XYZ file of C-alpha atoms in Angstrom:
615
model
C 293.160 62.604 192.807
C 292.519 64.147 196.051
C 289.608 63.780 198.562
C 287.959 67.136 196.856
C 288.294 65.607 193.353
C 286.513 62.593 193.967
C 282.965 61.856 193.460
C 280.301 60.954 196.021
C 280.524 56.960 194.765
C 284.277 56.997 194.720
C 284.153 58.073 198.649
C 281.407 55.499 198.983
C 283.567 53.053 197.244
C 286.899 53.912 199.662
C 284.724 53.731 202.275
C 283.393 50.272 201.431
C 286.399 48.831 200.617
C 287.664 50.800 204.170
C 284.974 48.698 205.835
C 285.749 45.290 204.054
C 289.128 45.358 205.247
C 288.154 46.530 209.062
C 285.819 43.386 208.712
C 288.413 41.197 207.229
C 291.011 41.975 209.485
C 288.295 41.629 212.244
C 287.262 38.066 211.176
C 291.298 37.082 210.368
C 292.516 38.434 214.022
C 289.261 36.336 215.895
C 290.652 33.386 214.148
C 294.233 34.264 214.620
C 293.233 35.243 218.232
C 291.557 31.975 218.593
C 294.505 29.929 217.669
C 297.347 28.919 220.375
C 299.586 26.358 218.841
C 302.353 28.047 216.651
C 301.968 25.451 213.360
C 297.916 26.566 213.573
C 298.599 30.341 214.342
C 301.300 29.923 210.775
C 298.412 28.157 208.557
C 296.235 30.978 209.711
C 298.622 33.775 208.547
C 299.775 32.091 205.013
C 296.148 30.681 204.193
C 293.875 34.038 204.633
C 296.813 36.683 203.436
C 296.263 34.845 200.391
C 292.029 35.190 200.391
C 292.766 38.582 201.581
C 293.819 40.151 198.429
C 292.936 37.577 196.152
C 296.613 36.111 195.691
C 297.420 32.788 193.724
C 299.829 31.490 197.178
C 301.944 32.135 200.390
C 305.041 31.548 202.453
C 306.097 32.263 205.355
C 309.591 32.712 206.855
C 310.812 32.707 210.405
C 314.230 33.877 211.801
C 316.482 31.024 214.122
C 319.328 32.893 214.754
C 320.591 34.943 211.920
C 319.050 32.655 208.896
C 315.167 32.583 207.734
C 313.660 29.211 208.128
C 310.710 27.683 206.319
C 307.876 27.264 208.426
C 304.443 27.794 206.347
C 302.739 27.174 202.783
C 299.324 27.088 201.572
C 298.666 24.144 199.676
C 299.601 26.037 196.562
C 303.117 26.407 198.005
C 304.311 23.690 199.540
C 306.008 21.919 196.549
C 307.793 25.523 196.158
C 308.844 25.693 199.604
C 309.808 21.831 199.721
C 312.019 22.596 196.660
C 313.427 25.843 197.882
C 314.253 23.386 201.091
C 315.837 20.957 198.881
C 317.928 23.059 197.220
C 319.128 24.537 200.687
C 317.616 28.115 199.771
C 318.157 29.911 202.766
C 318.727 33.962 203.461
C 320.662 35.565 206.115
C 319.389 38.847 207.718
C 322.383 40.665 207.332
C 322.580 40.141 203.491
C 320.241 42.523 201.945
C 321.287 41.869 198.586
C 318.492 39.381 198.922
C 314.789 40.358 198.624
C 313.948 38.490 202.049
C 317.591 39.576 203.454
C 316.252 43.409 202.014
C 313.408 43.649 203.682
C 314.938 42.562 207.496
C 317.619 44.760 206.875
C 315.014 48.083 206.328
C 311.940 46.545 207.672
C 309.446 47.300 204.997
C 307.484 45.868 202.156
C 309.186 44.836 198.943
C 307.101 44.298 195.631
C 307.966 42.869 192.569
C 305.889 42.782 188.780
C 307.668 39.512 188.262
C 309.444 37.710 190.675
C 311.331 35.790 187.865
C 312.962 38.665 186.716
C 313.835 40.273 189.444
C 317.489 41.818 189.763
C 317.746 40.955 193.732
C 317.232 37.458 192.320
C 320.445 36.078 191.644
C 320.258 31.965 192.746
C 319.440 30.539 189.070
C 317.641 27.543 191.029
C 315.540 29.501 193.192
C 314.652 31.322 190.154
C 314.020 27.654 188.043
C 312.019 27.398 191.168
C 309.597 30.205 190.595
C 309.194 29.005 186.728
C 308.151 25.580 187.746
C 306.041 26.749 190.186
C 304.315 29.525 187.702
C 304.496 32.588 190.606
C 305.494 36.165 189.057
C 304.456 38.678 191.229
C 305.039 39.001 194.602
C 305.121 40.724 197.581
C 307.295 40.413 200.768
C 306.167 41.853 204.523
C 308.092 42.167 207.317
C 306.884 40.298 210.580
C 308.163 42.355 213.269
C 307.478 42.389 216.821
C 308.932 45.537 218.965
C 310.344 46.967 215.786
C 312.185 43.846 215.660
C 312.082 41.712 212.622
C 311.042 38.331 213.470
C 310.255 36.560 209.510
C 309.215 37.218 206.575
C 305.247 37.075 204.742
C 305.722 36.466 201.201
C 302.265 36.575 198.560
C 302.293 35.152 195.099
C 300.299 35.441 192.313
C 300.702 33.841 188.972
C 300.067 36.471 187.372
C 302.786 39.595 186.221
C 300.951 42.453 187.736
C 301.301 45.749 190.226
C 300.710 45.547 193.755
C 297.706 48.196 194.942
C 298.581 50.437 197.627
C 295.547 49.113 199.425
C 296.413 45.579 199.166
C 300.019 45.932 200.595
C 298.492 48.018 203.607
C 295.983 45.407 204.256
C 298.445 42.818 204.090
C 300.798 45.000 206.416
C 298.084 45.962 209.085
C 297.793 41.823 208.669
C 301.232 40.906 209.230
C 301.423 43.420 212.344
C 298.396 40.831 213.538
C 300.029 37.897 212.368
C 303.090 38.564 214.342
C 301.447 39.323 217.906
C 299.725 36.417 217.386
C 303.107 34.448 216.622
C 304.758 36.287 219.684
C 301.754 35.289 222.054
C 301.917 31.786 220.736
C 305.420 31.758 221.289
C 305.114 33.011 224.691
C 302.414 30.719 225.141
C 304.451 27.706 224.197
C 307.643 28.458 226.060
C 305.264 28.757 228.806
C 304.013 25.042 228.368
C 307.141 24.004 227.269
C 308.692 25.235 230.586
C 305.927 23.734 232.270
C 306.563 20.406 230.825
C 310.438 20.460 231.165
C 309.879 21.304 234.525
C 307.618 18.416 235.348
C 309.766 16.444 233.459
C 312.650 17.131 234.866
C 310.731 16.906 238.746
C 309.670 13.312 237.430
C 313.345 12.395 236.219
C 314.744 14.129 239.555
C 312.635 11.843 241.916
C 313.599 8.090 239.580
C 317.250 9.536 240.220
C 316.815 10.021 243.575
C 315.224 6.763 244.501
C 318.243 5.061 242.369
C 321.266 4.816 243.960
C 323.429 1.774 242.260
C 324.910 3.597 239.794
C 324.472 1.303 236.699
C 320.896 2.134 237.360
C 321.760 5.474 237.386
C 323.077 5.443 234.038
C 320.792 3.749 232.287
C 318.195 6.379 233.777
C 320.253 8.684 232.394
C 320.604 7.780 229.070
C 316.857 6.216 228.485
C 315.491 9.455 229.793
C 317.755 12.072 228.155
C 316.910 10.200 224.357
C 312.980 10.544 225.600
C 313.202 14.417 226.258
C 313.908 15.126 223.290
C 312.009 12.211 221.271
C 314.983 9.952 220.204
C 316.643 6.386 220.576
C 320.133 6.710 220.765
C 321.744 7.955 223.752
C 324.883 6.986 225.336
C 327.871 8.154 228.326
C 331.283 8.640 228.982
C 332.770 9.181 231.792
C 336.185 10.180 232.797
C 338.349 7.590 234.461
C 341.969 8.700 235.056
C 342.110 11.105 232.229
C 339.841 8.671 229.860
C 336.359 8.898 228.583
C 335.314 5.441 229.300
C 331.929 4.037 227.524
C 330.096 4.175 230.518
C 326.115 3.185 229.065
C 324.015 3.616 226.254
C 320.438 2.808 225.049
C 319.552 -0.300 223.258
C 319.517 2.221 219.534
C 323.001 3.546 220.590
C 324.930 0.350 221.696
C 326.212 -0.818 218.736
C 327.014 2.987 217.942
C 329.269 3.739 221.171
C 330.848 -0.332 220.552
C 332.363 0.691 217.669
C 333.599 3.808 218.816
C 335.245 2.395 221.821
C 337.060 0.002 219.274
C 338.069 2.319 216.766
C 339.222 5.118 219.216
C 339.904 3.211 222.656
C 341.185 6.322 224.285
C 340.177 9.799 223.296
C 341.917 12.818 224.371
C 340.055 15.520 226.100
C 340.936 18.657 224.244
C 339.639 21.438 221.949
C 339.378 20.195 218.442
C 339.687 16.140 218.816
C 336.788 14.504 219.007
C 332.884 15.854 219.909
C 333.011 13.908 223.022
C 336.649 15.078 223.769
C 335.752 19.119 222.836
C 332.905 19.360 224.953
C 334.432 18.059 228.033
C 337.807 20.424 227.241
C 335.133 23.561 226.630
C 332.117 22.606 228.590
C 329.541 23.717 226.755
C 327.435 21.756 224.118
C 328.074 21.034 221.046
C 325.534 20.249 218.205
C 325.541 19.070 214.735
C 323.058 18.287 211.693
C 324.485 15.168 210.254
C 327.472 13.262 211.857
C 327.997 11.185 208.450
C 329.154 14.759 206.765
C 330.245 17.171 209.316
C 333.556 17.742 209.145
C 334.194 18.369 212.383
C 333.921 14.364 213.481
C 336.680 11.705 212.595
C 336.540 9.895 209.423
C 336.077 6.816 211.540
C 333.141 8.691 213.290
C 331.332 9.184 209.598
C 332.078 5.665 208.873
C 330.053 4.328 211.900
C 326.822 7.323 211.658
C 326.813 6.075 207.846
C 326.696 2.118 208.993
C 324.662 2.717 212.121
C 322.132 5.271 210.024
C 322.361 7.924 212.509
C 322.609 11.785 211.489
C 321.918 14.930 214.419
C 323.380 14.972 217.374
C 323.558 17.057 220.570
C 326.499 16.505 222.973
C 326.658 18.209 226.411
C 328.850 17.872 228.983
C 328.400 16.534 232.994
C 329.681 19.252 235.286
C 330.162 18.525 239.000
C 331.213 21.420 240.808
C 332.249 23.017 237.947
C 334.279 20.187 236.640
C 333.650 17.642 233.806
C 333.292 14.500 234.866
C 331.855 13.105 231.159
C 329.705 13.613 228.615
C 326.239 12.623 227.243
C 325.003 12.335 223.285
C 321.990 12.219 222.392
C 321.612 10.937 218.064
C 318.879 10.916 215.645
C 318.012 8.985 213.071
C 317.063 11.926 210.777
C 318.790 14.918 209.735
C 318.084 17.258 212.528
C 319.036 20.550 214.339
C 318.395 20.586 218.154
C 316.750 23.551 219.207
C 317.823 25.874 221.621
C 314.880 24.622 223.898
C 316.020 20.927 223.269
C 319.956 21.934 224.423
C 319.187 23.765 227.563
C 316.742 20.964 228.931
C 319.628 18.580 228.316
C 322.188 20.665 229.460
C 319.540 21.268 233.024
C 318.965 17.757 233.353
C 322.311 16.577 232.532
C 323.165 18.785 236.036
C 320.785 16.673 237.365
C 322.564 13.501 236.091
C 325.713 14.802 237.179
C 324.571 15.437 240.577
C 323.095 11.935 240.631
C 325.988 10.119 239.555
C 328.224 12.485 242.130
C 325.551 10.855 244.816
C 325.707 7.110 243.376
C 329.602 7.772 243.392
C 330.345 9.150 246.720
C 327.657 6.298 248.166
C 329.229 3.495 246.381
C 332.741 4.718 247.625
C 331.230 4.656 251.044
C 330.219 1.187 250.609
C 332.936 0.208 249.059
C 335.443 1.365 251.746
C 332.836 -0.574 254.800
C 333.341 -3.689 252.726
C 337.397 -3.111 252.277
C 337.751 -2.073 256.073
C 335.036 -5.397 256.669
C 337.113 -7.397 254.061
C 340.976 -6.762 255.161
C 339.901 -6.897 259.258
C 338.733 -10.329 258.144
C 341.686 -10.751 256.190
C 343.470 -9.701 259.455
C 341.991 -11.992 261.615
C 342.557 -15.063 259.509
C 346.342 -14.022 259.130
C 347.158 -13.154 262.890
C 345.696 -17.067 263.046
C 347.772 -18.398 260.970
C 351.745 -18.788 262.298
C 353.037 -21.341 259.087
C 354.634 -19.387 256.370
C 353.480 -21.664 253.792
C 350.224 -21.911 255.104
C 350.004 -17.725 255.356
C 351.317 -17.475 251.767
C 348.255 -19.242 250.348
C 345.835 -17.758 252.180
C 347.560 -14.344 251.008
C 347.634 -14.879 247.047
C 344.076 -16.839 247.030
C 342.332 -13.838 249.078
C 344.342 -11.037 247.377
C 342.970 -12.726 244.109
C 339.295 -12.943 245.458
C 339.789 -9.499 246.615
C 339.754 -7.431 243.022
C 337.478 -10.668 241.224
C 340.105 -13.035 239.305
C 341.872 -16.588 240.213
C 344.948 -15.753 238.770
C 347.875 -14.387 241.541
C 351.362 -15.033 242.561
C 353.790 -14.360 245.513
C 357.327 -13.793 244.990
C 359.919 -13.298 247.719
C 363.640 -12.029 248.036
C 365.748 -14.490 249.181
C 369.526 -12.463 248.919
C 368.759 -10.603 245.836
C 366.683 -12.690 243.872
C 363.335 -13.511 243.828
C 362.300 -17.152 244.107
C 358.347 -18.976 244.505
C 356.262 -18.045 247.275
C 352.583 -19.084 246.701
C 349.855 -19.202 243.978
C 346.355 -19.528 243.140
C 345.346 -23.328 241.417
C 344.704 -21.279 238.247
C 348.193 -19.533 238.477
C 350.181 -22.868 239.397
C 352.164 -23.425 236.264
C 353.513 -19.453 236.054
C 356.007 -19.261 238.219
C 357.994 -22.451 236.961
C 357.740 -21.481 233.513
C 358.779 -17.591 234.407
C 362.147 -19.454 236.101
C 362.355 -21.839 232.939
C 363.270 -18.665 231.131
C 364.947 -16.731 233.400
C 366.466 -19.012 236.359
C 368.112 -16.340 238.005
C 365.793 -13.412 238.590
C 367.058 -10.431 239.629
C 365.663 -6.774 241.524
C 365.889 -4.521 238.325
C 363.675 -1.989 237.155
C 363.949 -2.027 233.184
C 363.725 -4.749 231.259
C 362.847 -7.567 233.386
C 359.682 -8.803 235.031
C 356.723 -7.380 236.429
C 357.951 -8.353 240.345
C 361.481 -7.397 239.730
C 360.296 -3.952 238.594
C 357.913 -3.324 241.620
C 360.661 -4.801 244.105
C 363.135 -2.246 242.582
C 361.089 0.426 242.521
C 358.739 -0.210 245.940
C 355.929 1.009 243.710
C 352.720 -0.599 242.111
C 352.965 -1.847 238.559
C 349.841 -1.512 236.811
C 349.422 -2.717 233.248
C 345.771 -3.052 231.330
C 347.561 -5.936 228.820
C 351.157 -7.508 229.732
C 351.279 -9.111 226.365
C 351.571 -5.710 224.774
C 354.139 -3.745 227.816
C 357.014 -3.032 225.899
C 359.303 -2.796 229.354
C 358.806 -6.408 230.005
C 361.919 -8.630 228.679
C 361.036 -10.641 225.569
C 361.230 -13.978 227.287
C 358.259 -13.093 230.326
C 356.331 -11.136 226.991
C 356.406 -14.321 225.689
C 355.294 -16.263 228.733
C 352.330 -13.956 229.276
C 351.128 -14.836 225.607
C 351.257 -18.294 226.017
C 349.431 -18.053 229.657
C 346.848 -15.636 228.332
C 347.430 -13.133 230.981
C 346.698 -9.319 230.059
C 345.259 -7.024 232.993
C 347.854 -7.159 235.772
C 348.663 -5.734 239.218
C 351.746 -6.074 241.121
C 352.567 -5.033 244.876
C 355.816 -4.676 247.165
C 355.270 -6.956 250.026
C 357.263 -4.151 251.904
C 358.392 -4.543 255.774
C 359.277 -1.525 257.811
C 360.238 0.053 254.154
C 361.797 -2.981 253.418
C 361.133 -5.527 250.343
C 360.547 -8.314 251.249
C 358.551 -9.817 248.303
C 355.847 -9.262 245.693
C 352.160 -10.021 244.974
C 351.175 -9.875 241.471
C 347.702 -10.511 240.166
C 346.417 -11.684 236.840
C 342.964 -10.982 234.619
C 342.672 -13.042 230.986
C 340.941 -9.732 230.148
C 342.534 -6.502 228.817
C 341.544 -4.367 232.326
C 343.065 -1.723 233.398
C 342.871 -2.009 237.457
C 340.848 1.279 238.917
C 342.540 3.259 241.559
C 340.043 1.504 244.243
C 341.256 -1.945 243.485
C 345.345 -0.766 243.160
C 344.752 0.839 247.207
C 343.081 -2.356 248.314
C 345.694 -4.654 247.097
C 348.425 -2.356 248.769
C 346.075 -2.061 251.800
C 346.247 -5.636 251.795
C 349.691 -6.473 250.734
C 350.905 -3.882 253.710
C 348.653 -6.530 256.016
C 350.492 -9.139 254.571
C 353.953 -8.145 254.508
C 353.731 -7.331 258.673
C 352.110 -10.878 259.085
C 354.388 -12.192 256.794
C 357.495 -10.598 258.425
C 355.887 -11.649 262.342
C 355.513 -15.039 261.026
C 359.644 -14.924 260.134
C 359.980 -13.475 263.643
C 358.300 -15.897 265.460
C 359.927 -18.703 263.248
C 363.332 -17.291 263.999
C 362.680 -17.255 267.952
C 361.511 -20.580 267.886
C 364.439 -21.465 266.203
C 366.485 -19.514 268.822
C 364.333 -21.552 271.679
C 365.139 -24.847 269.897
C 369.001 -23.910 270.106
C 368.879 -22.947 273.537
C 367.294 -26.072 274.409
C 369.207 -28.496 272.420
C 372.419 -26.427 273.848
C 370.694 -26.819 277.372
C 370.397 -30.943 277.033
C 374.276 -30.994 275.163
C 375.532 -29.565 278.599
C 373.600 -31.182 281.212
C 374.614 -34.561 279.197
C 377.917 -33.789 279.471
C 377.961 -32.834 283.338
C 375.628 -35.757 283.741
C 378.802 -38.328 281.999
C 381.425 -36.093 283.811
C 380.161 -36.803 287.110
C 379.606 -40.581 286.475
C 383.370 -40.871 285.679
C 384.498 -38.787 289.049
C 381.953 -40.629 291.116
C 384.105 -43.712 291.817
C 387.505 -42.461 293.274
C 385.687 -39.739 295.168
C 383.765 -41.957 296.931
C 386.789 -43.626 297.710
C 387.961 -40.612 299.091
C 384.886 -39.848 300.963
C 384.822 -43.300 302.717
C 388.699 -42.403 303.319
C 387.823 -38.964 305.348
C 384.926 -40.570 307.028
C 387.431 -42.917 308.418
C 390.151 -40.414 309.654
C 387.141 -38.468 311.000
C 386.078 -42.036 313.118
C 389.601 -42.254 314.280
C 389.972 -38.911 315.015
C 386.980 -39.346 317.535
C 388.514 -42.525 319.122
C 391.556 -40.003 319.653
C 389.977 -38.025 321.579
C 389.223 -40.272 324.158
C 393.370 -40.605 324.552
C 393.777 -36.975 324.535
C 395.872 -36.647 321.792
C 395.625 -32.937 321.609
C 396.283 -30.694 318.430
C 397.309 -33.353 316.336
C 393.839 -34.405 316.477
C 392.277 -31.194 315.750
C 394.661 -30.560 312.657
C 393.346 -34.379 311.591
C 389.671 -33.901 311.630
C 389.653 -30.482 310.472
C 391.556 -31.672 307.499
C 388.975 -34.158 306.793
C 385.835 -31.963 307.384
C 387.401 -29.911 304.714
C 387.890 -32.251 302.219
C 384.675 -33.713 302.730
C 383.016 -30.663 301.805
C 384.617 -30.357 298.921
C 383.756 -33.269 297.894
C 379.910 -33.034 298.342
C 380.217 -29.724 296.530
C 381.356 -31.565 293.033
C 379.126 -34.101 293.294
């Protein structure tokens, strides 16, 4: 029937119903208008599309990335929607074999008689669904938003029954409301939500900034990352020569990361190993909805979510200059997808933590190298006092020990190929003996023998995190180190003008790997040491030189001293002798006896002098 055909009361009647709908669209859009928070803006939509049109219930569907994700029901719905969540009933936009994946794909209505027997129906428990929940018809609308499909409006009514023309414009002229609404919401809410990340992140920035140990800088970290995003369980690595090292977690992660640094000690940082390990290999984040049955963590990693009841996870990585220098998770105790949102404020203020922890780093290194320089001129001063080699090898093993925190250190030294007991700590005392026990004759090799032997051959550091367990170590010092309890170790070359000389080798009774920091301040130290060590010889073996000389010195003015008491008592003899041809010679004179004389007392002048000279 056309517009001629119909009566006066039938264009009364369109134009009543024409009004109604103006008005009821009016009245929804105030209210929808009115609303700013996205869950009120959704109730809105599913609650009067249904008094709209008279409908039994609705749902409403919203697209995260390319799948359609429950988000409203009127009361009449929400056991259908909580079972159609259950059941993991989910449509992807692409598939338009789907009535919800149809009508993304081509953007327009879709109505059905009887939902229960519809042919684009095909999941048996979405349609058991329906039949418990007693909807037949229905009809879906599109929610788009610059021609772009954004979700889906679904109405039901219990009732088999065909969708008016009228009805499924008013609910489409609705659902073009709805969606603006959603979009300004949505706009709205990044808006605050940017807002709030941004003061957030302002307020985290400044707590970084005022911290500079860098313990408290992790457990900023951690704390604040798991309150972004409304958890408990956060936790760090870092990287530490190629490791990711539990570095700090919160009190609801502790036991979590514990385990994991027992089950899988060291973790490789690659693509495809671990989360931790792929996200510092990739940097980017990773994220996933339940660690105790993604397949993509370790069978180990189930085992401790499962016993530590913890499910969604977001991992992202620490970037410093473009490198990673570790990684931070943040857990939930629920089954749970971080949003987009949640990831890039992570990601943004793990840059933050980075930079921080870069800061802390660079400042403790600082500090770090004024107390080395502070602690080896010390060191310095004390040896250059010190001239006994016994006394300098004490005060070198007890500070070298104090130097890196533990009481356990030993000197070696090389005495013509072998290595024999220079000094050690009170704690260390009994080591050396027992090392010689086993092995009396210890010789400069660098396989299969001790940890000083190796170092000496090699004039390299030897660096071990447990001794008990080095498989290069002969049998018989493996099974020394087990019965002293000694694990972490560090040994040095005492090396002189490239020469070596000796070796320093420190202890822990903890498995502890030495950092890089502590290996250059023992060899800082064991340079000092070797060069006071190697003056000390110097001076000992010119004093020794001195003592010769002297002794000689004393030998041969002893012996000149008895020589000259044995020739004393002829030549005086003789010199009494000349004196009295010289006396007679005089009395000569008187008589004139001419040469004679003068051959006579130059005879005895002569003499005389020659005595006087060897006395």
């Amino acid at each position: 029937m056309n517009d001629q055909q119909k009566t006066k009361k039938q264009l009364l009647e369109d134009l009543q119903r024409e009004r109604e709908r103006s008005i009821a669209l009016q009245e929804v859009s105030n209210k929808v208008v009115a609303a700013h928070d996205t869950d009120e803006v959704l109730d809105l939509i599913v609650n009067e599309a249904v008094r709209l049109i008279g409908a039994s219930a609705a749902t409403l569907r919203l697209l995260e990335g390319n799948r359609l994700v429950p988000r409203a029901a009127t009361d009449s719905a929400t056991a259908h929607l909580a079972v159609a969540a259950e059941i993991k009933e989910t449509y992807i936009a692409e598939d338009s074999s789907s009535i919800m994946g149809r009508v993304l794909a081509t953007k327009k209505p879709y109505l059905t008689e009887d939902a229960q027997n519809d042919p684009l129906l095909t999941s048996e428990a979405a349609r058991q669904n329906l039949q418990r929940s007693g909807f037949h018809a229905g009809v879906n609308i599109p929610l788009l938003v610059n021609d772009q499909a954004i979700g889906v409006l679904v109405v039901f009514d219990k009732r088999i029954r065909q969708w008016a023309e009228d009805e499924v414009s008013l609910l489409s002229a609705f659902a073009d409301q709805a969606s603006l609404a959603l979009e300004k919401a949505r706009l709205l809410n990044n808006a605050e939500r940017e807002k709030e990340r941004s003061e957030a992140l302002y307020q985290i920035s400044n707590k970084l900034a005022g911290a500079h140990d860098t313990d408290e800088v992790l457990d900023l970290i951690v704390n604040e990352a798991a309150r972004l995003v409304g958890t408990d369980a956060s936790f760090l690595r870092l990287l530490e020569g190629g490791r990711l090292v539990p570095s700090a977690a919160t009190k609801g992660a502790a036991a979590f990361l514990a385990s994991g640094a027992r089950e899988l000690p060291v973790i490789p940082v690659e693509e495809g190993t671990s989360l931790v390990g792929h996200v510092m290999a990739t940097k980017k984040p990773l994220t996933i909805l339940d660690g105790q049955i993604d397949e993509t963590v370790t069978p180990a990693g189930r085992l401790s979510y499962l016993q530590h009841g913890l499910h969604g996870t977001a991992t992202v990585p620490l970037l410093a200059n473009d490198q990673s220098i570790g990684v931070l998770v943040v857990m939930d105790s629920q089954v749970r997808r971080f949003t987009d949102d949640e990831i890039s404020l992570l990601a943004a203020f793990a840059d933050q933590a980075a930079l921080a922890l870069e800061k802390a780093r660079l400042l403790n290194e600082a500090e770090r190298e004024k107390e080395r320089s502070d602690g080896l001129f010390k060191i310095a001063n004390q040896l250059a006092a010190v001239h006994d080699t016994e006394e300098m090898l004490d005060l070198i093993v007890n500070e070298a020990a104090r130097l890196v925190g533990t009481q356990v250190g030993i000197i070696g030294l090389l005495r013509e190929g072998f290595l024999v007991f220079g000094a050690a700590t009170e704690a260390a005392a009994d080591y050396f003996p027992a090392v010689v026990a086993e092995t009396p004759n210890i010789q400069i090799s660098s396989e299969g023998s001790g940890v000083m032997s190796r170092a000496l051959a090699t004039k390299l550091p030897f660096i071990t995190e447990d001794l008990s367990e080095e498989q290069d170590v002969s049998p018989a010092v493996q099974r020394i180190q087990k019965r002293f309890g000694y694990h972490g170790n560090a040994t040095i070359p005492l090396l002189a003008n490239d020469r070596a000389i000796g070796a320093l080798s420190i202890f822990d009774t903890r498995v502890r790997r030495f950092t890089e920091d502590e290996v250059s301040l023992l060899t800082a130290f064991a340079d000092q040491a070797a060069l006071a060590l190697e003056k000390a010889r110097l001076l000992e073996e010119a004093e020794q030189a001195r003592d010769e000389a002297e002794e000689a010195n004393r030998t041969k003015s002893q012996f000149l001293a008895n020589m000259s008491h044995e020739l004393r008592t002829p030549l005086n003899a003789i010199i009494g002798y000349s004196e009295m041809l010289q006396e007679e010679a005089a009395e000569m004179e008187n008589d004139d006896f001419g040469p004679d004389l003068e051959r006579i007392n130059g005879a005895g002048k002569h003499l005389l002098g020659l005595i006087n000279d060897v006395l």
